[in-house]
Coordinates of C-alpha atoms and ligand atoms in Angstrom, one line a residue:
Chain A
M1152 CA 26.0 -90.6 -115.8
I1153 CA 27.8 -87.6 -117.3
E1154 CA 26.3 -85.8 -120.2
I1155 CA 28.1 -83.1 -122.0
S1156 CA 25.9 -81.5 -124.6
N1157 CA 26.9 -78.9 -127.2
V1158 CA 29.5 -77.4 -124.9
I1159 CA 31.5 -74.4 -126.1
K1160 CA 34.1 -72.6 -124.1
T1161 CA 35.7 -69.4 -125.3
Y1162 CA 38.1 -67.9 -122.7
K1163 CA 38.1 -64.2 -122.2
A1164 CA 41.2 -63.7 -124.4
G1165 CA 39.1 -65.1 -127.3
N1166 CA 40.8 -68.5 -127.0
K1167 CA 38.4 -71.1 -128.4
A1168 CA 39.4 -73.9 -126.0
I1169 CA 36.3 -76.0 -126.6
R1170 CA 34.6 -75.7 -129.9
K1171 CA 31.8 -78.1 -129.6
L1172 CA 31.7 -81.1 -127.3
N1173 CA 29.1 -83.9 -127.0
I1174 CA 30.2 -86.7 -124.7
Q1175 CA 28.3 -89.2 -122.7
I1176 CA 29.9 -91.2 -119.9
A1177 CA 28.0 -93.9 -118.1
D1178 CA 28.2 -94.6 -114.4
G1179 CA 31.2 -96.7 -113.5
E1180 CA 33.0 -96.2 -116.8
F1181 CA 36.8 -95.7 -117.1
V1182 CA 37.6 -93.2 -119.8
F1183 CA 40.9 -91.9 -121.1
I1184 CA 41.0 -88.4 -122.7
V1185 CA 44.0 -87.9 -124.9
G1186 CA 45.1 -85.3 -127.3
R1187 CA 47.7 -82.7 -128.1
S1188 CA 48.7 -80.0 -125.7
G1189 CA 46.2 -77.2 -125.9
S1190 CA 43.4 -79.4 -127.2
G1191 CA 41.1 -78.5 -124.3
K1192 CA 41.5 -81.6 -122.0
S1193 CA 42.1 -79.7 -118.8
T1194 CA 39.4 -77.2 -119.7
L1195 CA 36.9 -80.1 -120.0
L1196 CA 37.8 -81.4 -116.6
K1197 CA 37.6 -77.9 -115.1
M1198 CA 34.1 -77.5 -116.4
L1199 CA 33.2 -80.9 -114.9
M1200 CA 34.3 -79.7 -111.5
K1201 CA 32.6 -76.3 -112.0
E1202 CA 35.9 -74.4 -111.8
V1203 CA 35.2 -73.0 -115.3
E1204 CA 31.8 -72.2 -116.8
P1205 CA 31.0 -73.2 -120.4
T1206 CA 30.2 -70.3 -122.7
S1207 CA 27.2 -72.3 -123.9
G1208 CA 25.8 -75.8 -123.8
H1209 CA 25.2 -77.8 -120.7
I1210 CA 26.8 -80.4 -118.5
I1211 CA 24.7 -82.9 -116.4
V1212 CA 26.5 -84.9 -113.8
N1213 CA 24.5 -87.7 -112.0
G1214 CA 21.3 -85.8 -112.7
V1215 CA 22.6 -82.4 -111.6
N1216 CA 22.7 -79.6 -114.2
L1217 CA 25.9 -77.8 -113.4
Q1218 CA 24.8 -74.6 -115.1
K1219 CA 21.7 -74.4 -113.0
M1220 CA 23.4 -75.2 -109.7
P1221 CA 23.4 -72.3 -107.2
R1222 CA 26.8 -71.2 -106.0
R1223 CA 26.2 -72.2 -102.5
L1224 CA 25.8 -75.8 -103.5
V1225 CA 29.1 -76.0 -105.4
P1226 CA 31.2 -77.1 -102.4
K1227 CA 28.7 -79.9 -101.8
Y1228 CA 28.9 -81.0 -105.4
R1229 CA 32.7 -80.9 -105.4
R1230 CA 32.8 -83.2 -102.4
R1231 CA 31.3 -85.9 -104.5
L1232 CA 34.2 -85.7 -106.9
G1233 CA 37.8 -86.7 -106.5
M1234 CA 40.2 -84.5 -108.3
V1235 CA 43.8 -84.9 -109.3
F1236 CA 45.4 -81.9 -110.9
Q1237 CA 48.3 -81.5 -113.3
D1238 CA 50.1 -79.3 -110.8
F1239 CA 49.0 -81.4 -107.7
K1240 CA 47.5 -78.5 -105.8
L1241 CA 48.7 -79.6 -102.4
L1242 CA 48.5 -77.3 -99.4
K1243 CA 52.1 -76.2 -98.9
D1244 CA 51.6 -75.1 -95.3
R1245 CA 50.4 -78.6 -94.2
N1246 CA 52.2 -81.9 -94.1
I1247 CA 51.2 -84.9 -96.1
Y1248 CA 48.9 -86.4 -93.5
E1249 CA 47.1 -83.0 -93.0
N1250 CA 46.7 -82.7 -96.8
V1251 CA 44.9 -86.0 -97.1
A1252 CA 43.0 -85.5 -93.8
F1253 CA 41.8 -82.1 -94.9
A1254 CA 39.6 -83.7 -97.6
Q1255 CA 38.0 -85.8 -94.9
R1256 CA 37.5 -82.9 -92.6
V1257 CA 35.8 -81.0 -95.4
I1258 CA 33.1 -83.6 -95.7
G1259 CA 32.8 -83.9 -91.9
V1260 CA 34.3 -87.3 -91.2
P1261 CA 34.7 -87.8 -87.4
P1262 CA 38.3 -87.4 -86.3
R1263 CA 38.5 -90.9 -85.0
R1264 CA 37.7 -92.2 -88.5
I1265 CA 40.1 -89.8 -90.1
K1266 CA 42.9 -91.2 -87.9
E1267 CA 42.2 -94.7 -89.3
N1268 CA 41.5 -93.8 -92.9
V1269 CA 44.4 -91.5 -93.7
P1270 CA 47.3 -93.9 -92.8
E1271 CA 45.5 -96.6 -94.7
M1272 CA 45.3 -94.4 -97.7
L1273 CA 48.9 -93.3 -97.4
K1274 CA 49.9 -96.9 -97.3
L1275 CA 48.0 -97.6 -100.4
V1276 CA 50.0 -94.9 -102.3
G1277 CA 53.2 -96.0 -100.7
L1278 CA 53.9 -92.9 -98.6
S1279 CA 53.4 -94.3 -95.1
S1280 CA 56.8 -93.3 -93.9
K1281 CA 56.6 -89.8 -95.2
Y1282 CA 53.4 -88.6 -93.6
K1283 CA 55.1 -85.8 -91.7
F1284 CA 56.8 -84.4 -94.8
Y1285 CA 55.7 -81.2 -96.4
P1286 CA 54.9 -81.1 -100.1
N1287 CA 58.1 -79.2 -101.0
Q1288 CA 60.1 -82.1 -99.4
L1289 CA 58.7 -84.6 -101.8
S1290 CA 59.5 -85.5 -105.4
G1291 CA 57.0 -84.7 -108.1
G1292 CA 55.8 -88.3 -108.3
E1293 CA 55.4 -88.5 -104.5
Q1294 CA 53.4 -85.2 -104.5
Q1295 CA 51.2 -86.7 -107.2
R1296 CA 50.6 -89.8 -105.1
V1297 CA 49.6 -87.5 -102.2
A1298 CA 47.1 -85.8 -104.5
I1299 CA 45.7 -89.1 -105.6
A1300 CA 45.4 -90.3 -102.0
R1301 CA 43.5 -87.1 -101.2
A1302 CA 41.2 -87.6 -104.3
L1303 CA 40.5 -91.2 -103.4
I1304 CA 40.0 -91.0 -99.7
N1305 CA 36.4 -89.8 -99.8
N1306 CA 35.3 -92.6 -102.2
P1307 CA 34.1 -90.2 -104.8
E1308 CA 31.3 -90.8 -107.3
V1309 CA 33.5 -89.5 -110.1
L1310 CA 37.3 -89.3 -110.2
L1311 CA 38.8 -86.6 -112.5
A1312 CA 42.5 -87.0 -113.0
D1313 CA 44.6 -84.6 -115.1
E1314 CA 47.8 -86.4 -116.0
P1315 CA 48.0 -88.3 -112.7
T1316 CA 51.1 -90.2 -113.9
G1317 CA 52.8 -87.3 -115.7
N1318 CA 55.6 -87.1 -113.2
L1319 CA 56.0 -90.8 -112.4
D1320 CA 58.3 -93.5 -113.7
R1321 CA 56.8 -96.4 -115.5
Q1322 CA 56.6 -98.7 -112.4
N1323 CA 55.0 -96.0 -110.3
A1324 CA 52.7 -95.0 -113.1
D1325 CA 51.5 -98.6 -113.4
E1326 CA 50.8 -98.8 -109.7
I1327 CA 48.8 -95.6 -109.8
M1328 CA 46.8 -96.9 -112.8
E1329 CA 46.1 -100.1 -110.9
L1330 CA 44.9 -98.0 -108.0
L1331 CA 42.5 -96.1 -110.3
A1332 CA 41.3 -99.4 -111.9
E1333 CA 40.6 -100.7 -108.4
I1334 CA 38.6 -97.6 -107.4
N1335 CA 36.8 -97.9 -110.8
A1336 CA 36.0 -101.6 -110.0
Q1337 CA 34.3 -100.4 -106.8
G1338 CA 31.9 -98.3 -108.9
T1339 CA 33.6 -94.9 -109.2
T1340 CA 33.5 -93.3 -112.7
V1341 CA 37.1 -92.5 -113.6
I1342 CA 38.2 -89.9 -116.2
V1343 CA 41.9 -89.7 -116.8
V1344 CA 43.7 -87.3 -119.0
T1345 CA 47.0 -88.6 -120.2
H1346 CA 49.7 -88.2 -122.7
S1347 CA 51.0 -91.7 -122.2
Q1348 CA 50.4 -94.1 -125.1
E1349 CA 51.8 -97.0 -123.1
I1350 CA 49.2 -96.5 -120.3
V1351 CA 46.4 -96.2 -122.7
D1352 CA 47.4 -99.3 -124.5
S1353 CA 47.9 -101.4 -121.4
M1354 CA 44.5 -100.6 -119.9
K1355 CA 42.2 -101.4 -122.8
K1356 CA 39.6 -98.8 -121.8
R1357 CA 37.5 -96.3 -123.6
V1358 CA 39.7 -93.6 -125.2
I1359 CA 38.4 -90.2 -126.3
T1360 CA 40.8 -88.2 -128.5
M1361 CA 40.5 -84.5 -128.6
D1362 CA 41.9 -82.0 -131.0
K1363 CA 41.4 -78.2 -131.2
G1364 CA 38.5 -78.4 -128.7
M1365 CA 36.6 -81.2 -130.4
V1366 CA 36.4 -85.0 -130.2
V1367 CA 38.1 -86.5 -133.1
S1368 CA 37.8 -90.1 -132.1
D1369 CA 36.0 -92.1 -129.4
K1370 CA 37.0 -95.8 -129.1
R1371 CA 35.5 -98.3 -126.8
G1372 CA 37.8 -100.5 -124.7
G1373 CA 39.3 -103.5 -126.4
E1374 CA 39.4 -101.9 -129.8
I1375 CA 42.8 -101.7 -131.1
C1376 CA 44.0 -98.2 -130.4
E1377 CA 45.5 -97.3 -133.7
I1378 CA 44.6 -93.7 -132.8
Q1379 CA 46.4 -91.0 -134.6
H1380 CA 49.7 -91.1 -132.9
N1381 CA 50.4 -87.7 -134.0
L1382 CA 47.7 -86.4 -131.7
L1383 CA 49.3 -87.8 -128.6
Chain B
M1270 CA 54.4 -56.8 -90.2
F1271 CA 50.9 -55.5 -90.6
S1272 CA 49.7 -57.7 -87.7
L1273 CA 52.2 -56.0 -85.4
A1274 CA 51.0 -52.6 -86.5
S1275 CA 47.4 -53.6 -86.0
V1276 CA 48.0 -54.9 -82.6
A1277 CA 50.0 -51.8 -81.7
T1278 CA 47.2 -49.5 -82.9
I1279 CA 44.4 -51.4 -81.2
S1280 CA 46.6 -51.4 -78.1
A1281 CA 47.1 -47.7 -78.3
C1282 CA 43.4 -47.2 -78.9
I1283 CA 42.3 -49.3 -76.0
F1284 CA 45.0 -48.0 -73.8
L1285 CA 43.7 -44.5 -74.4
F1286 CA 40.2 -45.8 -73.7
C1287 CA 41.4 -47.2 -70.4
L1288 CA 43.2 -43.9 -69.6
F1289 CA 40.1 -41.8 -70.3
F1290 CA 37.9 -44.3 -68.6
S1291 CA 40.0 -44.0 -65.4
I1292 CA 40.1 -40.2 -65.6
I1293 CA 36.4 -39.8 -66.2
A1294 CA 35.6 -42.4 -63.5
N1295 CA 37.8 -40.5 -61.0
I1296 CA 36.4 -37.1 -61.9
R1297 CA 32.9 -38.5 -61.5
N1298 CA 33.9 -39.9 -58.2
I1299 CA 35.5 -36.7 -57.0
A1300 CA 32.4 -34.8 -58.1
Y1301 CA 30.3 -37.3 -56.3
L1302 CA 32.3 -37.0 -53.1
A1303 CA 32.3 -33.2 -53.5
E1304 CA 28.5 -33.2 -53.7
T1305 CA 28.1 -35.4 -50.7
T1306 CA 30.9 -34.1 -48.5
I1307 CA 31.4 -30.5 -49.4
G1308 CA 28.4 -28.4 -48.5
V1309 CA 27.9 -24.7 -48.4
T1310 CA 28.3 -23.3 -44.9
V1311 CA 26.4 -20.2 -43.9
F1312 CA 27.4 -18.1 -40.9
F1313 CA 25.2 -15.4 -39.4
D1314 CA 25.6 -11.9 -38.2
D1315 CA 26.9 -11.4 -34.6
G1316 CA 24.2 -10.9 -32.1
M1317 CA 21.6 -12.9 -33.9
T1318 CA 19.7 -15.0 -31.5
E1319 CA 19.4 -18.7 -32.0
E1320 CA 15.6 -18.4 -32.6
E1321 CA 16.3 -15.9 -35.4
I1322 CA 18.9 -18.2 -37.0
L1323 CA 16.6 -21.2 -36.8
A1324 CA 13.8 -19.2 -38.4
L1325 CA 16.1 -18.2 -41.2
G1326 CA 17.1 -21.8 -41.5
D1327 CA 13.5 -22.9 -42.0
Q1328 CA 13.3 -20.3 -44.8
I1329 CA 16.4 -21.7 -46.5
A1330 CA 15.1 -25.2 -46.2
Q1331 CA 12.3 -24.3 -48.5
R1332 CA 14.7 -23.9 -51.4
P1333 CA 14.4 -26.7 -54.0
E1334 CA 18.1 -27.1 -54.3
V1335 CA 18.6 -28.2 -50.7
K1336 CA 19.0 -31.9 -50.1
E1337 CA 20.0 -31.8 -46.5
M1338 CA 20.8 -29.2 -43.8
N1339 CA 22.5 -29.5 -40.5
Y1340 CA 22.3 -26.9 -37.9
I1341 CA 25.6 -26.5 -36.0
S1342 CA 25.1 -24.5 -32.8
A1343 CA 28.0 -22.5 -31.4
E1344 CA 28.4 -25.1 -28.7
Q1345 CA 28.7 -27.9 -31.2
A1346 CA 31.2 -25.9 -33.2
W1347 CA 33.3 -25.3 -30.2
E1348 CA 33.2 -29.0 -29.2
S1349 CA 34.2 -30.3 -32.5
F1350 CA 36.9 -27.6 -32.7
Q1351 CA 38.2 -28.8 -29.3
A1352 CA 38.1 -32.4 -30.4
E1353 CA 40.1 -31.6 -33.5
Y1354 CA 42.7 -29.2 -32.1
F1355 CA 43.0 -30.0 -28.5
A1356 CA 42.9 -33.7 -28.8
G1357 CA 44.8 -35.3 -25.9
M1358 CA 45.3 -31.8 -24.3
E1359 CA 41.7 -31.2 -23.1
E1360 CA 43.0 -29.2 -20.1
L1361 CA 44.2 -26.5 -22.5
A1362 CA 40.7 -25.9 -23.6
E1363 CA 39.5 -25.6 -20.0
G1364 CA 40.4 -21.9 -20.0
F1365 CA 37.7 -21.2 -22.4
A1366 CA 35.0 -23.2 -20.6
E1367 CA 32.9 -20.2 -19.5
D1368 CA 33.4 -18.2 -22.6
N1369 CA 32.8 -19.9 -25.9
P1370 CA 35.3 -18.2 -28.3
L1371 CA 33.1 -19.4 -31.2
A1372 CA 30.0 -17.8 -29.7
S1373 CA 28.8 -16.4 -33.0
S1374 CA 29.8 -19.4 -35.0
A1375 CA 26.4 -21.0 -35.2
S1376 CA 26.1 -22.2 -38.8
Y1377 CA 24.1 -24.2 -41.3
E1378 CA 25.8 -26.8 -43.3
I1379 CA 23.8 -27.2 -46.5
F1380 CA 24.2 -30.1 -49.0
L1381 CA 22.8 -29.6 -52.4
K1382 CA 21.0 -32.0 -54.6
D1383 CA 23.2 -31.1 -57.6
I1384 CA 26.6 -29.5 -57.4
S1385 CA 25.9 -27.4 -60.5
Q1386 CA 23.2 -25.5 -58.6
Q1387 CA 25.8 -24.2 -56.2
N1388 CA 26.1 -20.8 -57.7
T1389 CA 22.4 -19.9 -57.6
M1390 CA 22.2 -21.1 -54.1
V1391 CA 25.2 -19.1 -52.9
S1392 CA 23.9 -15.9 -54.4
Y1393 CA 20.6 -16.5 -52.8
L1394 CA 22.2 -17.1 -49.4
Q1395 CA 24.3 -14.0 -49.8
S1396 CA 21.3 -11.9 -50.5
L1397 CA 19.6 -12.9 -47.2
E1398 CA 19.4 -10.5 -44.4
G1399 CA 21.5 -11.6 -41.4
V1400 CA 23.9 -13.8 -43.3
R1401 CA 27.5 -12.8 -42.5
K1402 CA 29.4 -15.2 -44.6
V1403 CA 28.9 -18.1 -47.0
N1404 CA 31.7 -20.6 -47.3
Y1405 CA 31.9 -22.7 -50.5
S1406 CA 34.6 -24.0 -52.8
N1407 CA 33.8 -22.5 -56.1
D1408 CA 36.7 -23.5 -58.4
L1409 CA 36.7 -27.1 -57.4
V1410 CA 33.1 -27.6 -58.1
A1411 CA 32.7 -25.5 -61.2
G1412 CA 35.8 -27.1 -62.6
F1413 CA 34.4 -30.6 -62.4
T1414 CA 31.5 -30.3 -64.7
N1415 CA 33.5 -28.6 -67.4
L1416 CA 36.5 -30.9 -67.0
N1417 CA 34.3 -34.0 -67.2
R1418 CA 32.7 -32.7 -70.4
L1419 CA 36.0 -31.8 -71.9
V1420 CA 37.7 -35.1 -71.2
G1421 CA 34.6 -36.9 -72.5
I1422 CA 34.6 -35.1 -75.8
L1423 CA 38.4 -35.4 -76.2
S1424 CA 38.3 -39.1 -75.5
V1425 CA 35.5 -39.7 -78.0
V1426 CA 37.4 -37.8 -80.7
I1427 CA 40.8 -39.5 -80.1
I1428 CA 39.4 -42.9 -79.6
G1429 CA 37.3 -42.5 -82.7
L1430 CA 40.3 -41.6 -84.8
L1431 CA 42.4 -44.5 -83.4
L1432 CA 39.5 -46.8 -84.0
A1433 CA 39.4 -45.8 -87.6
V1434 CA 43.1 -46.4 -87.9
S1435 CA 42.9 -49.8 -86.3
V1436 CA 40.0 -50.8 -88.5
F1437 CA 42.1 -49.9 -91.5
L1438 CA 45.2 -51.7 -90.3
I1439 CA 43.3 -54.9 -89.4
S1440 CA 41.6 -54.9 -92.7
N1441 CA 44.9 -54.5 -94.4
T1442 CA 46.5 -57.3 -92.3
I1443 CA 43.7 -59.7 -93.2
H1444 CA 43.8 -58.6 -96.8
V1445 CA 47.5 -59.3 -97.1
A1446 CA 47.1 -62.7 -95.3
A1447 CA 44.4 -63.7 -97.7
A1448 CA 46.4 -62.7 -100.7
F1449 CA 49.3 -64.6 -99.4
R1450 CA 47.2 -67.7 -99.0
K1451 CA 45.3 -67.3 -102.2
T1452 CA 46.4 -70.5 -103.8
E1453 CA 45.7 -72.4 -100.6
N1454 CA 42.2 -71.0 -100.5
Q1455 CA 41.6 -71.9 -104.1
I1456 CA 42.7 -75.4 -103.5
M1457 CA 40.5 -75.7 -100.4
R1458 CA 37.6 -74.5 -102.5
L1459 CA 38.3 -77.0 -105.3
I1460 CA 38.3 -79.8 -102.7
G1461 CA 34.8 -78.7 -101.7
A1462 CA 35.5 -76.6 -98.6
T1463 CA 32.7 -74.1 -97.8
N1464 CA 33.2 -70.4 -97.5
F1465 CA 33.0 -70.8 -93.8
M1466 CA 35.9 -73.3 -93.6
I1467 CA 38.0 -71.0 -95.8
R1468 CA 37.2 -67.8 -94.0
A1469 CA 37.2 -69.1 -90.4
P1470 CA 41.0 -69.0 -90.0
F1471 CA 41.1 -65.4 -91.1
V1472 CA 38.4 -64.3 -88.7
V1473 CA 40.2 -66.2 -85.9
E1474 CA 43.3 -64.3 -86.8
G1475 CA 41.3 -61.0 -86.6
V1476 CA 39.9 -61.9 -83.3
V1477 CA 43.3 -62.9 -82.0
L1478 CA 44.7 -59.6 -83.1
G1479 CA 41.9 -57.8 -81.4
L1480 CA 42.3 -59.8 -78.2
A1481 CA 46.1 -59.1 -78.1
G1482 CA 45.3 -55.5 -78.7
A1483 CA 43.0 -55.5 -75.7
L1484 CA 45.1 -57.6 -73.3
I1485 CA 48.3 -55.6 -73.7
P1486 CA 46.8 -52.2 -72.7
L1487 CA 44.7 -53.8 -70.0
G1488 CA 47.9 -55.3 -68.4
A1489 CA 49.6 -51.9 -68.8
T1490 CA 46.7 -50.1 -67.2
Y1491 CA 46.5 -52.6 -64.4
I1492 CA 50.2 -52.0 -63.5
L1493 CA 50.3 -48.3 -64.1
Y1494 CA 47.0 -47.6 -62.2
G1495 CA 48.2 -49.6 -59.3
R1496 CA 51.4 -47.5 -59.2
M1497 CA 49.5 -44.3 -59.4
V1498 CA 47.1 -45.3 -56.5
E1499 CA 50.2 -46.0 -54.4
Y1500 CA 51.9 -42.8 -55.3
V1501 CA 48.9 -40.6 -54.7
G1502 CA 48.2 -42.4 -51.5
E1503 CA 51.7 -41.7 -50.2
R1504 CA 51.7 -38.2 -51.5
F1505 CA 48.4 -36.9 -50.2
S1506 CA 47.4 -39.1 -47.3
G1507 CA 49.3 -36.8 -44.9
T1508 CA 47.7 -33.6 -46.0
A1509 CA 44.6 -33.3 -43.9
G1510 CA 41.7 -31.0 -44.6
G1511 CA 39.2 -30.7 -47.4
M1512 CA 41.5 -31.9 -50.2
G1513 CA 42.5 -35.1 -48.4
G1514 CA 38.9 -36.2 -48.2
V1515 CA 38.0 -35.4 -51.8
L1516 CA 41.2 -36.1 -53.7
R1517 CA 40.8 -39.8 -53.2
I1518 CA 41.6 -42.0 -56.2
L1519 CA 39.2 -44.8 -56.9
P1520 CA 40.7 -48.2 -56.1
L1521 CA 41.5 -50.2 -59.2
E1522 CA 39.0 -52.9 -58.3
A1523 CA 36.2 -50.3 -58.5
L1524 CA 36.7 -49.6 -62.2
F1525 CA 38.8 -52.4 -63.6
P1526 CA 36.1 -55.0 -64.2
T1527 CA 33.9 -52.7 -66.3
M1528 CA 36.9 -51.3 -68.0
A1529 CA 38.3 -54.8 -68.9
A1530 CA 34.9 -55.9 -70.1
V1531 CA 34.5 -53.0 -72.4
A1532 CA 38.1 -53.1 -73.6
M1533 CA 37.9 -56.8 -74.4
A1534 CA 34.5 -56.4 -76.2
L1535 CA 36.0 -53.5 -78.1
G1536 CA 39.1 -55.4 -79.2
V1537 CA 37.5 -58.7 -80.0
G1538 CA 34.5 -56.9 -81.6
I1539 CA 36.8 -54.9 -83.9
G1540 CA 38.9 -57.9 -84.7
F1541 CA 35.9 -60.0 -85.5
F1542 CA 33.8 -57.6 -87.6
V1543 CA 36.7 -56.1 -89.5
S1544 CA 38.2 -59.5 -90.5
F1545 CA 34.8 -60.9 -91.2
F1546 CA 33.8 -58.2 -93.6
T1547 CA 37.3 -57.9 -95.1
I1548 CA 37.4 -61.6 -95.9
R1549 CA 33.9 -61.7 -97.1
K1550 CA 34.8 -59.0 -99.6
H1551 CA 38.1 -60.7 -100.5
L1552 CA 37.0 -64.3 -100.8
K1553 CA 34.0 -64.2 -102.9
V1554 CA 33.1 -67.7 -104.1
Ligands
LIG3073 N1 42.5 -69.4 -118.0 C1 42.7 -69.4 -119.4 N2 42.6 -68.2 -120.0 C2 42.7 -68.1 -121.4 N3 43.0 -69.2 -122.1 C3 43.1 -70.4 -121.5 C4 43.0 -70.5 -120.1 N4 43.2 -71.8 -119.8 C5 43.4 -72.5 -121.0 N5 43.4 -71.6 -122.0 C6 43.6 -72.0 -123.4 O1 42.7 -73.0 -123.8 C7 43.2 -73.9 -124.6 C8 43.1 -75.3 -124.0 O2 43.8 -75.4 -122.8 P1 43.8 -76.7 -121.9 O3 44.6 -76.4 -120.7 O4 42.5 -77.2 -121.8 O5 44.7 -77.7 -122.8 P2 45.1 -79.1 -122.5 O6 44.5 -80.0 -123.5 O7 44.9 -79.5 -121.1 O8 46.7 -79.0 -122.7 P3 47.9 -79.8 -121.9 O9 47.9 -81.2 -122.5 O10 49.1 -79.1 -122.3 O11 47.6 -79.8 -120.5 C9 44.7 -73.5 -124.8 O12 44.9 -72.9 -126.0 C10 45.0 -72.5 -123.7 O13 45.8 -71.5 -124.1
LIG3074 MG1 46.0 -79.8 -119.4

């Protein structure tokens, strides 16, 4: 259960990124967050992973109040999340295998298990043959798939994905979304920020539309998404 | 770049430490040898009977500075003189058999508890009635105490300065490395790595720098010191007499283990603590 209550975020520059946000997301839900560039989608995800602090209001994730969490517990909290970033955030000085394995090392998975899990995961995202490559030797889409592999490998409680398909062609994007749906089917809460109308339409899931730091529409899955196209 | 400079400075620092350590250890050793092998020798006026000399000896033995005294009678002096100078040619000494040329050479060899008390002892001996001559090596002995202190102070000052420079350079190296890997560190943090996981590589780097900075000068000292022992051995082994016995350089094995242990502890210690605190300051989470 994720509860976002009366959250306001004003950046130092005086940028009102989030004006007032109230969102509830149940366990195991699959939610799209859409909206214009600059509407505060990434800021919302960053607050959920405690990279950015809300100016006011509070966020509760699976019973933990993020604003009351002591700093030293932040790493532990983040290990329960899977995160896919707009800019991938891969470790440039490590190869693909190491990038994915690193996430497992962080949570203390025994090396023997890592050796089994990582190739399996890389196979799932279709990068088995390139495990020795470094991030700068991969295309944007391939890097994004590495990032997804890294986010999924620890079976997170919540998966936060900021434009996971932004750099992928249609077929690749569909494959990734299928992967996310699969992970969601296993019980992981999935929150995906996207600009792609096609993906939103094809998945028939809950869609939260943001504009200027506020929720302007929140449609349950199955509803016809005649959301304001001008906001995508 | 910075790492090279750091290793070089720590190396210089530890090399100087090794140098001073060797020098001080050797001065100490020489002083020790001097204390135990160089005594003060007292000769007495001609015509003093053995009884008178022995009585005077008892008086001297009362002095608190005295550790040990040996009486060397005229006959003993003559015998050891013969053994030293007529070795293999005993017949040459036969001519003196009836008439000891060192008849008035009865003496006391006095060893002191502490070499620094030599001056008081010598003036006391000279003031005694019946004492003809007091043999002692003033410069050598007086020099040691001062030299030792001087080298000690000098080494503390220079090593201290170099230590400060190495601390600064290591800190800088780690700082630059951390800045260079800033994004990497942020990513690790986002994935949920603890401070420990993020900082450990930097501390390891610091320790490696320190270790390299200790091993290089230790190797250099090992080689150089060995050379010097050889050189001094060749140069002075022939010269007999007092100096030959005293000017003996400590063998490398005698001081290297301690020196190596301290140097390694110094290098690794600096590397560890400096990188640890630098990275702690730098990577606040
Ligand atoms: N670190 C920051 N400092 C100051 N302002 C920021 C910062 N990050 C984001 N902003 C501002 O906050 C607002 C929301 O940004 P955010 O990145 O959340 O938008 P977004 O919805 O993710 O946009 P996009 O779809 O382009 O990724 C923008 O106006 C942006 O300029
Ligand atoms: Mg964004």
